[in-house]
mmCIF file of C-alpha atoms and ligand atoms in Angstrom:
data_model
loop_
_atom_site.group_PDB
_atom_site.id
_atom_site.type_symbol
_atom_site.label_atom_id
_atom_site.label_comp_id
_atom_site.label_asym_id
_atom_site.label_seq_id
_atom_site.Cartn_x
_atom_site.Cartn_y
_atom_site.Cartn_z
ATOM 1 C CA UNK A 1 -105.725 -8.594 -61.201
ATOM 2 C CA UNK A 2 -106.247 -10.205 -64.465
ATOM 3 C CA UNK A 3 -103.498 -11.375 -66.788
ATOM 4 C CA UNK A 4 -106.067 -13.250 -68.785
ATOM 5 C CA UNK A 5 -109.419 -15.022 -68.780
ATOM 6 C CA UNK A 6 -110.106 -18.598 -69.757
ATOM 7 C CA UNK A 7 -113.385 -20.504 -70.135
ATOM 8 C CA UNK A 8 -114.290 -24.185 -70.205
ATOM 9 C CA UNK A 9 -117.771 -25.643 -70.748
ATOM 10 C CA UNK A 10 -119.918 -28.159 -68.950
ATOM 11 C CA UNK A 11 -121.033 -31.244 -70.826
ATOM 12 C CA UNK A 12 -123.828 -33.722 -71.127
ATOM 13 C CA UNK A 13 -123.455 -37.299 -72.336
ATOM 14 C CA UNK A 14 -125.732 -38.115 -75.268
ATOM 15 C CA UNK A 15 -125.228 -41.882 -74.977
ATOM 16 C CA UNK A 16 -122.652 -44.392 -73.735
ATOM 17 C CA UNK A 17 -123.375 -44.520 -69.994
ATOM 18 C CA UNK A 18 -121.525 -46.586 -67.405
ATOM 19 C CA UNK A 19 -119.188 -48.015 -70.028
ATOM 20 C CA UNK A 20 -116.144 -45.787 -69.510
ATOM 21 C CA UNK A 21 -114.662 -48.199 -66.970
ATOM 22 C CA UNK A 22 -115.291 -51.116 -69.316
ATOM 23 C CA UNK A 23 -113.275 -49.972 -72.308
ATOM 24 C CA UNK A 24 -116.431 -48.625 -73.950
ATOM 25 C CA UNK A 25 -117.491 -45.673 -76.088
ATOM 26 C CA UNK A 26 -119.226 -42.515 -74.942
ATOM 27 C CA UNK A 27 -120.560 -39.514 -76.825
ATOM 28 C CA UNK A 28 -120.639 -36.299 -74.771
ATOM 29 C CA UNK A 29 -121.032 -32.780 -76.124
ATOM 30 C CA UNK A 30 -120.058 -29.416 -74.645
ATOM 31 C CA UNK A 31 -122.705 -27.017 -73.326
ATOM 32 C CA UNK A 32 -122.989 -23.268 -73.707
ATOM 33 C CA UNK A 33 -122.813 -23.067 -69.886
ATOM 34 C CA UNK A 34 -119.202 -22.453 -68.952
ATOM 35 C CA UNK A 35 -116.874 -21.682 -66.103
ATOM 36 C CA UNK A 36 -114.685 -18.596 -66.473
ATOM 37 C CA UNK A 37 -111.451 -18.046 -64.546
ATOM 38 C CA UNK A 38 -109.283 -14.972 -64.362
ATOM 39 C CA UNK A 39 -105.704 -15.931 -63.669
ATOM 40 C CA UNK A 40 -102.375 -14.241 -63.054
ATOM 41 C CA UNK A 41 -98.970 -15.795 -62.423
ATOM 42 C CA UNK A 42 -97.130 -15.154 -59.144
ATOM 43 C CA UNK A 43 -93.427 -15.416 -58.556
ATOM 44 C CA UNK A 44 -93.585 -16.479 -54.900
ATOM 45 C CA UNK A 45 -94.700 -20.087 -55.405
ATOM 46 C CA UNK A 46 -98.113 -19.579 -53.874
ATOM 47 C CA UNK A 47 -101.567 -20.467 -55.117
ATOM 48 C CA UNK A 48 -104.618 -18.369 -54.253
ATOM 49 C CA UNK A 49 -108.199 -18.893 -55.344
ATOM 50 C CA UNK A 50 -111.640 -17.514 -54.799
ATOM 51 C CA UNK A 51 -114.935 -18.117 -56.534
ATOM 52 C CA UNK A 52 -118.289 -16.419 -56.832
ATOM 53 C CA UNK A 53 -119.784 -19.872 -56.208
ATOM 54 C CA UNK A 54 -118.048 -20.433 -52.847
ATOM 55 C CA UNK A 55 -117.094 -18.296 -49.841
ATOM 56 C CA UNK A 56 -113.594 -17.392 -48.670
ATOM 57 C CA UNK A 57 -110.150 -17.218 -50.232
ATOM 58 C CA UNK A 58 -107.725 -20.118 -50.374
ATOM 59 C CA UNK A 59 -104.036 -19.272 -50.099
ATOM 60 C CA UNK A 60 -101.302 -21.881 -49.830
ATOM 61 C CA UNK A 61 -97.824 -22.715 -51.104
ATOM 62 C CA UNK A 62 -97.629 -24.972 -54.165
ATOM 63 C CA UNK A 63 -95.620 -27.437 -52.060
ATOM 64 C CA UNK A 64 -98.544 -27.805 -49.670
ATOM 65 C CA UNK A 65 -100.836 -29.134 -52.430
ATOM 66 C CA UNK A 66 -101.261 -32.906 -52.493
ATOM 67 C CA UNK A 67 -103.775 -35.715 -51.941
ATOM 68 C CA UNK A 68 -106.566 -34.262 -49.782
ATOM 69 C CA UNK A 69 -104.996 -30.781 -49.610
ATOM 70 C CA UNK A 70 -106.429 -28.259 -49.915
ATOM 71 C CA UNK A 71 -109.758 -29.718 -48.810
ATOM 72 C CA UNK A 72 -112.951 -28.438 -50.394
ATOM 73 C CA UNK A 73 -113.548 -26.823 -53.751
ATOM 74 C CA UNK A 74 -110.033 -25.386 -54.142
ATOM 75 C CA UNK A 75 -108.715 -28.933 -54.454
ATOM 76 C CA UNK A 76 -109.927 -28.915 -58.063
ATOM 77 C CA UNK A 77 -107.916 -25.913 -59.321
ATOM 78 C CA UNK A 78 -104.959 -26.486 -56.976
ATOM 79 C CA UNK A 79 -104.921 -30.146 -57.961
ATOM 80 C CA UNK A 80 -104.402 -29.183 -61.586
ATOM 81 C CA UNK A 81 -101.225 -27.271 -60.722
ATOM 82 C CA UNK A 82 -100.074 -30.196 -58.583
ATOM 83 C CA UNK A 83 -100.675 -32.697 -61.409
ATOM 84 C CA UNK A 84 -98.867 -30.540 -63.969
ATOM 85 C CA UNK A 85 -95.897 -30.138 -61.636
ATOM 86 C CA UNK A 86 -95.927 -33.863 -60.822
ATOM 87 C CA UNK A 87 -95.666 -34.538 -64.569
ATOM 88 C CA UNK A 88 -92.509 -32.395 -64.624
ATOM 89 C CA UNK A 89 -93.924 -29.185 -66.091
ATOM 90 C CA UNK A 90 -92.519 -25.851 -64.868
ATOM 91 C CA UNK A 91 -95.634 -24.308 -63.340
ATOM 92 C CA UNK A 92 -95.212 -21.610 -60.702
ATOM 93 C CA UNK A 93 -97.636 -19.708 -58.488
ATOM 94 C CA UNK A 94 -101.039 -18.574 -59.650
ATOM 95 C CA UNK A 95 -103.900 -16.345 -58.541
ATOM 96 C CA UNK A 96 -107.260 -17.671 -59.718
ATOM 97 C CA UNK A 97 -110.641 -15.959 -59.522
ATOM 98 C CA UNK A 98 -113.641 -17.928 -60.750
ATOM 99 C CA UNK A 99 -116.182 -15.405 -62.013
ATOM 100 C CA UNK A 100 -118.781 -17.480 -63.815
ATOM 101 C CA UNK A 101 -119.776 -21.100 -63.468
ATOM 102 C CA UNK A 102 -121.448 -24.150 -64.901
ATOM 103 C CA UNK A 103 -124.238 -25.024 -62.408
ATOM 104 C CA UNK A 104 -122.617 -26.978 -59.559
ATOM 105 C CA UNK A 105 -123.547 -30.575 -58.874
ATOM 106 C CA UNK A 106 -126.249 -30.733 -61.560
ATOM 107 C CA UNK A 107 -124.499 -33.513 -63.434
ATOM 108 C CA UNK A 108 -123.229 -31.024 -66.001
ATOM 109 C CA UNK A 109 -119.621 -31.425 -64.863
ATOM 110 C CA UNK A 110 -118.800 -28.142 -63.212
ATOM 111 C CA UNK A 111 -115.775 -29.847 -61.668
ATOM 112 C CA UNK A 112 -114.131 -30.614 -65.006
ATOM 113 C CA UNK A 113 -115.020 -27.169 -66.348
ATOM 114 C CA UNK A 114 -113.173 -25.578 -63.427
ATOM 115 C CA UNK A 115 -110.166 -27.868 -63.788
ATOM 116 C CA UNK A 116 -109.913 -27.439 -67.532
ATOM 117 C CA UNK A 117 -110.158 -23.628 -67.437
ATOM 118 C CA UNK A 118 -107.337 -23.574 -64.881
ATOM 119 C CA UNK A 119 -105.242 -26.062 -66.862
ATOM 120 C CA UNK A 120 -105.524 -23.933 -69.984
ATOM 121 C CA UNK A 121 -104.612 -20.810 -67.996
ATOM 122 C CA UNK A 122 -101.529 -22.489 -66.492
ATOM 123 C CA UNK A 123 -100.512 -23.812 -69.909
ATOM 124 C CA UNK A 124 -100.734 -20.335 -71.458
ATOM 125 C CA UNK A 125 -99.250 -18.338 -68.595
ATOM 126 C CA UNK A 126 -96.286 -20.690 -68.114
ATOM 127 C CA UNK A 127 -95.771 -21.329 -71.831
ATOM 128 C CA UNK A 128 -96.060 -25.097 -71.511
ATOM 129 C CA UNK A 129 -97.476 -25.678 -75.002
ATOM 130 C CA UNK A 130 -99.021 -28.976 -73.932
ATOM 131 C CA UNK A 131 -101.496 -30.835 -76.162
ATOM 132 C CA UNK A 132 -105.035 -30.760 -74.821
ATOM 133 C CA UNK A 133 -104.960 -34.480 -74.195
ATOM 134 C CA UNK A 134 -102.097 -33.920 -71.719
ATOM 135 C CA UNK A 135 -104.030 -31.117 -70.024
ATOM 136 C CA UNK A 136 -107.059 -33.426 -69.759
ATOM 137 C CA UNK A 137 -104.904 -36.110 -68.154
ATOM 138 C CA UNK A 138 -103.633 -33.623 -65.551
ATOM 139 C CA UNK A 139 -107.227 -32.618 -64.752
ATOM 140 C CA UNK A 140 -108.247 -36.257 -64.278
ATOM 141 C CA UNK A 141 -105.304 -36.771 -61.927
ATOM 142 C CA UNK A 142 -106.249 -33.655 -59.975
ATOM 143 C CA UNK A 143 -109.784 -34.934 -59.462
ATOM 144 C CA UNK A 144 -108.780 -38.543 -58.689
ATOM 145 C CA UNK A 145 -105.769 -37.894 -56.481
ATOM 146 C CA UNK A 146 -106.052 -34.423 -54.932
ATOM 147 C CA UNK A 147 -109.850 -34.214 -54.577
ATOM 148 C CA UNK A 148 -110.222 -37.975 -54.238
ATOM 149 C CA UNK A 149 -113.212 -38.325 -56.573
ATOM 150 C CA UNK A 150 -113.218 -41.392 -58.798
ATOM 151 C CA UNK A 151 -114.069 -40.171 -62.273
ATOM 152 C CA UNK A 152 -113.117 -41.418 -65.712
ATOM 153 C CA UNK A 153 -111.845 -39.047 -68.379
ATOM 154 C CA UNK A 154 -115.036 -38.219 -70.229
ATOM 155 C CA UNK A 155 -115.791 -34.870 -68.594
ATOM 156 C CA UNK A 156 -112.316 -33.454 -69.104
ATOM 157 C CA UNK A 157 -112.089 -34.713 -72.688
ATOM 158 C CA UNK A 158 -115.412 -33.060 -73.495
ATOM 159 C CA UNK A 159 -114.452 -29.750 -71.884
ATOM 160 C CA UNK A 160 -111.104 -29.543 -73.691
ATOM 161 C CA UNK A 161 -111.707 -31.296 -77.018
ATOM 162 C CA UNK A 162 -115.361 -30.692 -77.941
ATOM 163 C CA UNK A 163 -116.244 -28.419 -80.861
ATOM 164 C CA UNK A 164 -119.475 -26.576 -81.656
ATOM 165 C CA UNK A 165 -121.976 -28.507 -83.762
ATOM 166 C CA UNK A 166 -120.427 -31.843 -82.806
ATOM 167 C CA UNK A 167 -120.516 -34.550 -80.206
ATOM 168 C CA UNK A 168 -117.198 -36.049 -79.143
ATOM 169 C CA UNK A 169 -116.848 -39.791 -79.663
ATOM 170 C CA UNK A 170 -114.479 -40.952 -76.941
ATOM 171 C CA UNK A 171 -113.051 -44.449 -77.052
ATOM 172 C CA UNK A 172 -112.072 -45.161 -73.466
ATOM 173 C CA UNK A 173 -110.041 -48.223 -74.497
ATOM 174 C CA UNK A 174 -107.273 -46.076 -75.967
ATOM 175 C CA UNK A 175 -108.389 -42.497 -75.212
ATOM 176 C CA UNK A 176 -108.821 -41.660 -78.897
ATOM 177 C CA UNK A 177 -111.528 -39.189 -79.936
ATOM 178 C CA UNK A 178 -113.431 -38.181 -83.055
ATOM 179 C CA UNK A 179 -115.771 -35.273 -83.814
ATOM 180 C CA UNK A 180 -119.227 -36.515 -84.859
ATOM 181 C CA UNK A 181 -121.603 -34.011 -86.497
ATOM 182 C CA UNK A 182 -124.403 -33.186 -84.086
ATOM 183 C CA UNK A 183 -126.434 -30.030 -84.714
ATOM 184 C CA UNK A 184 -129.985 -30.656 -83.500
ATOM 185 C CA UNK A 185 -131.247 -27.150 -84.368
ATOM 186 C CA UNK A 186 -130.383 -27.713 -88.044
ATOM 187 C CA UNK A 187 -132.694 -30.740 -87.959
ATOM 188 C CA UNK A 188 -135.537 -28.838 -86.267
ATOM 189 C CA UNK A 189 -134.727 -30.479 -82.938
ATOM 190 C CA UNK A 190 -133.353 -29.610 -79.527
ATOM 191 C CA UNK A 191 -131.826 -31.562 -76.681
ATOM 192 C CA UNK A 192 -133.588 -30.852 -73.404
ATOM 193 C CA UNK A 193 -131.683 -31.477 -70.193
ATOM 194 C CA UNK A 194 -134.050 -32.201 -67.320
ATOM 195 C CA UNK A 195 -132.291 -31.864 -63.968
ATOM 196 C CA UNK A 196 -134.324 -33.752 -61.358
ATOM 197 C CA UNK A 197 -132.437 -31.871 -58.612
ATOM 198 C CA UNK A 198 -132.291 -35.033 -56.547
ATOM 199 C CA UNK A 199 -129.268 -37.123 -55.750
ATOM 200 C CA UNK A 200 -130.000 -40.282 -53.801
ATOM 201 C CA UNK A 201 -127.469 -41.233 -51.201
ATOM 202 C CA UNK A 202 -126.818 -44.720 -52.455
ATOM 203 C CA UNK A 203 -125.162 -43.278 -55.574
ATOM 204 C CA UNK A 204 -121.527 -43.609 -54.500
ATOM 205 C CA UNK A 205 -121.685 -47.135 -53.093
ATOM 206 C CA UNK A 206 -123.711 -48.364 -56.043
ATOM 207 C CA UNK A 207 -121.206 -46.921 -58.494
ATOM 208 C CA UNK A 208 -118.452 -48.999 -56.902
ATOM 209 C CA UNK A 209 -120.659 -52.080 -56.881
ATOM 210 C CA UNK A 210 -121.458 -51.763 -60.600
ATOM 211 C CA UNK A 211 -117.846 -51.226 -61.456
ATOM 212 C CA UNK A 212 -116.856 -54.299 -59.450
ATOM 213 C CA UNK A 213 -119.578 -56.389 -61.137
ATOM 214 C CA UNK A 214 -118.337 -55.402 -64.581
ATOM 215 C CA UNK A 215 -114.753 -56.267 -63.653
ATOM 216 C CA UNK A 216 -115.878 -59.567 -62.157
ATOM 217 C CA UNK A 217 -117.796 -60.419 -65.329
ATOM 218 C CA UNK A 218 -114.745 -59.717 -67.481
ATOM 219 C CA UNK A 219 -112.563 -61.856 -65.191
ATOM 220 C CA UNK A 220 -115.100 -64.713 -65.278
ATOM 221 C CA UNK A 221 -115.054 -64.608 -69.078
ATOM 222 C CA UNK A 222 -111.266 -64.368 -69.177
ATOM 223 C CA UNK A 223 -111.164 -61.093 -71.106
ATOM 224 C CA UNK A 224 -109.451 -57.790 -70.198
ATOM 225 C CA UNK A 225 -112.696 -55.847 -70.756
ATOM 226 C CA UNK A 226 -116.210 -56.446 -72.060
ATOM 227 C CA UNK A 227 -115.450 -54.399 -75.164
ATOM 228 C CA UNK A 228 -115.966 -56.353 -78.347
ATOM 229 C CA UNK A 229 -118.241 -58.996 -76.798
ATOM 230 C CA UNK A 230 -121.772 -59.870 -77.942
ATOM 231 C CA UNK A 231 -124.726 -60.728 -75.731
ATOM 232 C CA UNK A 232 -124.279 -64.366 -76.778
ATOM 233 C CA UNK A 233 -120.779 -64.354 -75.248
ATOM 234 C CA UNK A 234 -122.308 -63.635 -71.828
ATOM 235 C CA UNK A 235 -124.535 -66.716 -71.499
ATOM 236 C CA UNK A 236 -122.361 -68.561 -68.953
ATOM 237 C CA UNK A 237 -122.207 -65.649 -66.511
ATOM 238 C CA UNK A 238 -123.888 -65.968 -63.115
ATOM 239 C CA UNK A 239 -127.406 -64.552 -62.930
ATOM 240 C CA UNK A 240 -126.277 -61.552 -60.843
ATOM 241 C CA UNK A 241 -123.568 -60.533 -63.309
ATOM 242 C CA UNK A 242 -125.360 -61.247 -66.584
ATOM 243 C CA UNK A 243 -127.682 -58.199 -66.700
ATOM 244 C CA UNK A 244 -124.853 -55.861 -65.653
ATOM 245 C CA UNK A 245 -122.608 -57.159 -68.423
ATOM 246 C CA UNK A 246 -125.499 -57.123 -70.886
ATOM 247 C CA UNK A 247 -126.000 -53.405 -70.265
ATOM 248 C CA UNK A 248 -122.350 -52.693 -71.015
ATOM 249 C CA UNK A 249 -122.276 -54.781 -74.189
ATOM 250 C CA UNK A 250 -125.557 -53.462 -75.593
ATOM 251 C CA UNK A 251 -124.785 -49.853 -74.631
ATOM 252 C CA UNK A 252 -121.457 -49.920 -76.481
ATOM 253 C CA UNK A 253 -123.313 -51.268 -79.529
ATOM 254 C CA UNK A 254 -125.911 -48.482 -79.246
ATOM 255 C CA UNK A 255 -123.196 -45.823 -79.268
ATOM 256 C CA UNK A 256 -121.907 -47.306 -82.516
ATOM 257 C CA UNK A 257 -125.405 -47.207 -84.000
ATOM 258 C CA UNK A 258 -125.977 -43.600 -82.929
ATOM 259 C CA UNK A 259 -122.649 -42.529 -84.417
ATOM 260 C CA UNK A 260 -123.483 -44.262 -87.717
ATOM 261 C CA UNK A 261 -126.836 -42.465 -87.865
ATOM 262 C CA UNK A 262 -125.279 -39.080 -87.075
ATOM 263 C CA UNK A 263 -122.550 -39.609 -89.667
ATOM 264 C CA UNK A 264 -125.331 -40.380 -92.162
ATOM 265 C CA UNK A 265 -127.204 -37.162 -91.263
ATOM 266 C CA UNK A 266 -130.119 -39.106 -89.762
ATOM 267 C CA UNK A 267 -130.296 -37.349 -86.411
ATOM 268 C CA UNK A 268 -134.033 -37.868 -85.696
ATOM 269 C CA UNK A 269 -133.534 -41.635 -86.023
ATOM 270 C CA UNK A 270 -131.426 -41.842 -82.842
ATOM 271 C CA UNK A 271 -134.523 -41.433 -80.622
ATOM 272 C CA UNK A 272 -135.270 -45.155 -80.159
ATOM 273 C CA UNK A 273 -131.619 -45.789 -79.217
ATOM 274 C CA UNK A 274 -131.895 -43.202 -76.427
ATOM 275 C CA UNK A 275 -135.026 -45.000 -75.213
ATOM 276 C CA UNK A 276 -133.270 -48.367 -75.341
ATOM 277 C CA UNK A 277 -130.324 -46.948 -73.406
ATOM 278 C CA UNK A 278 -132.644 -45.796 -70.650
ATOM 279 C CA UNK A 279 -134.407 -49.159 -70.442
ATOM 280 C CA UNK A 280 -131.045 -50.900 -70.186
ATOM 281 C CA UNK A 281 -129.791 -48.566 -67.439
ATOM 282 C CA UNK A 282 -133.076 -48.983 -65.533
ATOM 283 C CA UNK A 283 -133.632 -52.723 -65.921
ATOM 284 C CA UNK A 284 -130.249 -54.364 -66.526
ATOM 285 C CA UNK A 285 -127.947 -51.927 -64.740
ATOM 286 C CA UNK A 286 -130.396 -50.748 -62.038
ATOM 287 C CA UNK A 287 -128.990 -47.220 -61.719
ATOM 288 C CA UNK A 288 -132.141 -45.203 -62.467
ATOM 289 C CA UNK A 289 -134.674 -43.932 -59.918
ATOM 290 C CA UNK A 290 -138.317 -42.860 -59.812
ATOM 291 C CA UNK A 291 -137.581 -39.231 -60.722
ATOM 292 C CA UNK A 292 -135.439 -40.147 -63.746
ATOM 293 C CA UNK A 293 -137.945 -42.738 -64.958
ATOM 294 C CA UNK A 294 -140.712 -40.162 -64.669
ATOM 295 C CA UNK A 295 -138.717 -37.486 -66.501
ATOM 296 C CA UNK A 296 -138.081 -39.891 -69.375
ATOM 297 C CA UNK A 297 -141.660 -41.176 -69.552
ATOM 298 C CA UNK A 298 -143.185 -37.694 -69.380
ATOM 299 C CA UNK A 299 -140.785 -36.328 -71.990
ATOM 300 C CA UNK A 300 -141.856 -39.046 -74.400
ATOM 301 C CA UNK A 301 -145.501 -38.506 -73.577
ATOM 302 C CA UNK A 302 -145.065 -34.807 -74.416
ATOM 303 C CA UNK A 303 -143.607 -35.638 -77.820
ATOM 304 C CA UNK A 304 -139.885 -36.337 -77.388
ATOM 305 C CA UNK A 305 -138.382 -38.636 -80.040
ATOM 306 C CA UNK A 306 -136.360 -40.373 -77.335
ATOM 307 C CA UNK A 307 -135.090 -39.807 -73.809
ATOM 308 C CA UNK A 308 -132.715 -41.313 -71.273
ATOM 309 C CA UNK A 309 -131.074 -40.698 -67.959
ATOM 310 C CA UNK A 310 -127.572 -39.283 -68.343
ATOM 311 C CA UNK A 311 -124.651 -39.447 -65.931
ATOM 312 C CA UNK A 312 -124.165 -41.813 -63.039
ATOM 313 C CA UNK A 313 -127.845 -42.195 -62.128
ATOM 314 C CA UNK A 314 -129.767 -42.281 -58.802
ATOM 315 C CA UNK A 315 -130.773 -38.703 -59.567
ATOM 316 C CA UNK A 316 -129.123 -36.044 -61.677
ATOM 317 C CA UNK A 317 -130.369 -35.331 -65.165
ATOM 318 C CA UNK A 318 -132.156 -36.878 -68.119
ATOM 319 C CA UNK A 319 -131.774 -35.841 -71.762
ATOM 320 C CA UNK A 320 -134.569 -35.793 -74.315
ATOM 321 C CA UNK A 321 -134.466 -35.259 -78.075
ATOM 322 C CA UNK A 322 -137.390 -32.982 -78.872
ATOM 323 C CA UNK A 323 -138.815 -31.449 -82.087
ATOM 324 C CA UNK A 324 -138.653 -27.660 -81.717
ATOM 325 C CA UNK A 325 -142.424 -27.372 -82.049
ATOM 326 C CA UNK A 326 -142.863 -29.795 -79.119
ATOM 327 C CA UNK A 327 -140.487 -28.054 -76.692
ATOM 328 C CA UNK A 328 -143.261 -26.303 -74.780
ATOM 329 C CA UNK A 329 -145.424 -29.413 -74.666
ATOM 330 C CA UNK A 330 -142.577 -31.587 -73.364
ATOM 331 C CA UNK A 331 -141.570 -29.014 -70.756
ATOM 332 C CA UNK A 332 -145.157 -28.662 -69.562
ATOM 333 C CA UNK A 333 -145.747 -32.413 -69.454
ATOM 334 C CA UNK A 334 -142.594 -33.038 -67.413
ATOM 335 C CA UNK A 335 -143.362 -30.236 -64.962
ATOM 336 C CA UNK A 336 -146.949 -31.433 -64.523
ATOM 337 C CA UNK A 337 -145.837 -35.032 -63.970
ATOM 338 C CA UNK A 338 -143.306 -33.968 -61.303
ATOM 339 C CA UNK A 339 -145.890 -31.813 -59.545
ATOM 340 C CA UNK A 340 -148.460 -34.612 -59.603
ATOM 341 C CA UNK A 341 -145.937 -37.069 -58.131
ATOM 342 C CA UNK A 342 -144.942 -34.613 -55.397
ATOM 343 C CA UNK A 343 -141.318 -34.382 -56.635
ATOM 344 C CA UNK A 344 -139.227 -31.232 -56.489
ATOM 345 C CA UNK A 345 -139.633 -28.947 -59.467
ATOM 346 C CA UNK A 346 -137.055 -29.962 -62.087
ATOM 347 C CA UNK A 347 -134.744 -27.495 -63.826
ATOM 348 C CA UNK A 348 -135.144 -27.776 -67.591
ATOM 349 C CA UNK A 349 -132.761 -26.245 -70.123
ATOM 350 C CA UNK A 350 -131.935 -26.751 -73.768
ATOM 351 C CA UNK A 351 -128.422 -27.839 -74.654
ATOM 352 C CA UNK A 352 -126.754 -26.685 -77.862
ATOM 353 C CA UNK A 353 -123.498 -28.506 -78.799
ATOM 354 C CA UNK A 354 -120.935 -25.787 -78.088
ATOM 355 C CA UNK A 355 -117.223 -25.091 -78.303
ATOM 356 C CA UNK A 356 -114.615 -26.461 -75.926
ATOM 357 C CA UNK A 357 -112.321 -24.553 -73.586
ATOM 358 C CA UNK A 358 -110.553 -21.441 -74.854
ATOM 359 C CA UNK A 359 -108.850 -18.237 -73.836
ATOM 360 C CA UNK A 360 -111.255 -15.288 -73.734
ATOM 361 C CA UNK A 361 -108.860 -12.390 -73.302
HETATM 362 P P1 LIG B 401 -120.505 -31.747 -61.220
HETATM 363 O O1 LIG B 401 -119.120 -31.857 -61.781
HETATM 364 O O2 LIG B 401 -121.443 -32.713 -61.858
HETATM 365 O O3 LIG B 401 -121.046 -30.368 -61.248
HETATM 366 P P2 LIG B 401 -119.090 -32.551 -58.876
HETATM 367 O O4 LIG B 401 -119.507 -32.996 -57.524
HETATM 368 O O5 LIG B 401 -118.193 -33.425 -59.660
HETATM 369 O O6 LIG B 401 -120.417 -32.184 -59.694
HETATM 370 O O7 LIG B 401 -118.346 -31.146 -58.752
HETATM 371 C C1 LIG B 401 -118.947 -30.083 -58.057
HETATM 372 C C2 LIG B 401 -117.919 -29.447 -57.141
HETATM 373 O O8 LIG B 401 -116.893 -28.812 -57.924
HETATM 374 C C3 LIG B 401 -118.480 -28.354 -56.286
HETATM 375 O O9 LIG B 401 -119.044 -28.857 -55.098
HETATM 376 C C4 LIG B 401 -117.250 -27.501 -56.005
HETATM 377 O O10 LIG B 401 -116.464 -28.093 -54.998
HETATM 378 C C5 LIG B 401 -116.462 -27.618 -57.302
HETATM 379 N N1 LIG B 401 -116.763 -26.512 -58.221
HETATM 380 C C6 LIG B 401 -117.272 -26.596 -59.461
HETATM 381 N N2 LIG B 401 -117.413 -25.380 -60.041
HETATM 382 C C7 LIG B 401 -116.980 -24.486 -59.135
HETATM 383 C C8 LIG B 401 -116.877 -23.062 -59.121
HETATM 384 N N3 LIG B 401 -117.258 -22.312 -60.158
HETATM 385 N N4 LIG B 401 -116.361 -22.487 -58.008
HETATM 386 C C9 LIG B 401 -115.975 -23.227 -56.956
HETATM 387 N N5 LIG B 401 -116.059 -24.565 -56.924
HETATM 388 C C10 LIG B 401 -116.551 -25.208 -57.971
HETATM 389 MG MG1 LIG B 402 -117.882 -33.562 -61.685
#
C-alpha cells in the first residue's frame, strides 16, 4: 500500500523535570528506538489506521475526527490530521500502517513518536511544506484535544527537532530550541535508561496537584511564572508551596549548569547535577517512588556518575550516566537490588542521542 515510510524517535529527558508548565528549560534527546509508519493518501476523505502494536483497523471520515473521537490509540494519528486541518492546511484522507514502534507506555514517548511520524507523512504527501515547529504544535493539539491527554510540548519537539549527538535545549517560555552537544560514547560513557515497569495510580491526580501548586506559588508572588526567580525570592511562600516552588527554581538552574558543562565539553561533570535533580524531585517535589529511588541508588552504587528519575514520576524510568567499563556492574547491581526488594524486573537499555523524525523511503 505504501506511498512512503516515515519514522520518528522516542525520547528521554536528561534533566529539566516538571518545569515545562512553569516556563522552564528541559533537555531531552532522541532515542534510536523509533516508530515507523507507512502512509498513502486517499481521495475519498477517509482515514484508516492499523498498527502492529494494537488490534483491529480504524476507518472513519475525516469529518468524524474531533475531541474524543476516535477513542483509543487511533486518536493520536487521526488527531494529527484533525489539528492540521483545524489550522487551515489542506490535508485529505490517509491510510496509515504502523509497522514498528517505540515501546508503549515506558515513558519513552511512543505517543509523540506516532504523532510526529504521521505529521511528517501528511506534510510530505499533501505538500504542506510546514516548518517542524508547526508540525510539533499540531501534534501537541492532537494529544491535548483529540486524545485528551495533558502534555506539554517537550516530547513532540524532541521527536521532530532532535539531532544525533545532541540534546535539545527547549525553553518552554517561548518555545525556542538549541542543539547542545551530547555524545556520551565519545567521552567513554553511556546513558542507561532503567524502566521500573511500574506506574502508580496516583500519577495523574498528583500531576494536576503539582501543576496547581506551582501556579499558586507564582500567583502568590505576583509573577507570571517562576522562571527567573531565586530560592531567596520564595521565602514568603506558605510552607506547603515553598518546596514545590524550590524544586522548579533549582531545577531550572541545574539545566543551565548542565548545558554550560556540555558546551564546555565537560560531560562527566554533569553527574552530581543529575543526583541533585533526583533529590529535588524526591524531597521537594514528592513525585518519586520506592522503585525509582532504588533504581537511582543502585545505579550509583554500581558506579554511575549520576542518576535521576525522568518523566512524570510515580513509576516510569530513571536515567543514569555510566562509564562504559561500569555498564555491566551497574546493570547487575540494579537488577539485584530490584530482586532483593521483590520488585518487578526492570527493563534496562542504553540510550544513544539519535536523529529526529525523517522520511525513510
Ligand atoms: P508514552 O508516550 O510514554 O509511551 P503514552 O500513554 O503517552 O505513553 O502513550 C502510549 C499510547 O500511545 C498507547 O497506549 C497507544 O494508545 C498509543 N501508541 C503509541 N505508539 C503506538 C503504536 N505504535 N501503535 C498504536 N498505538 C500507539
Ligand atoms: Mg506520551
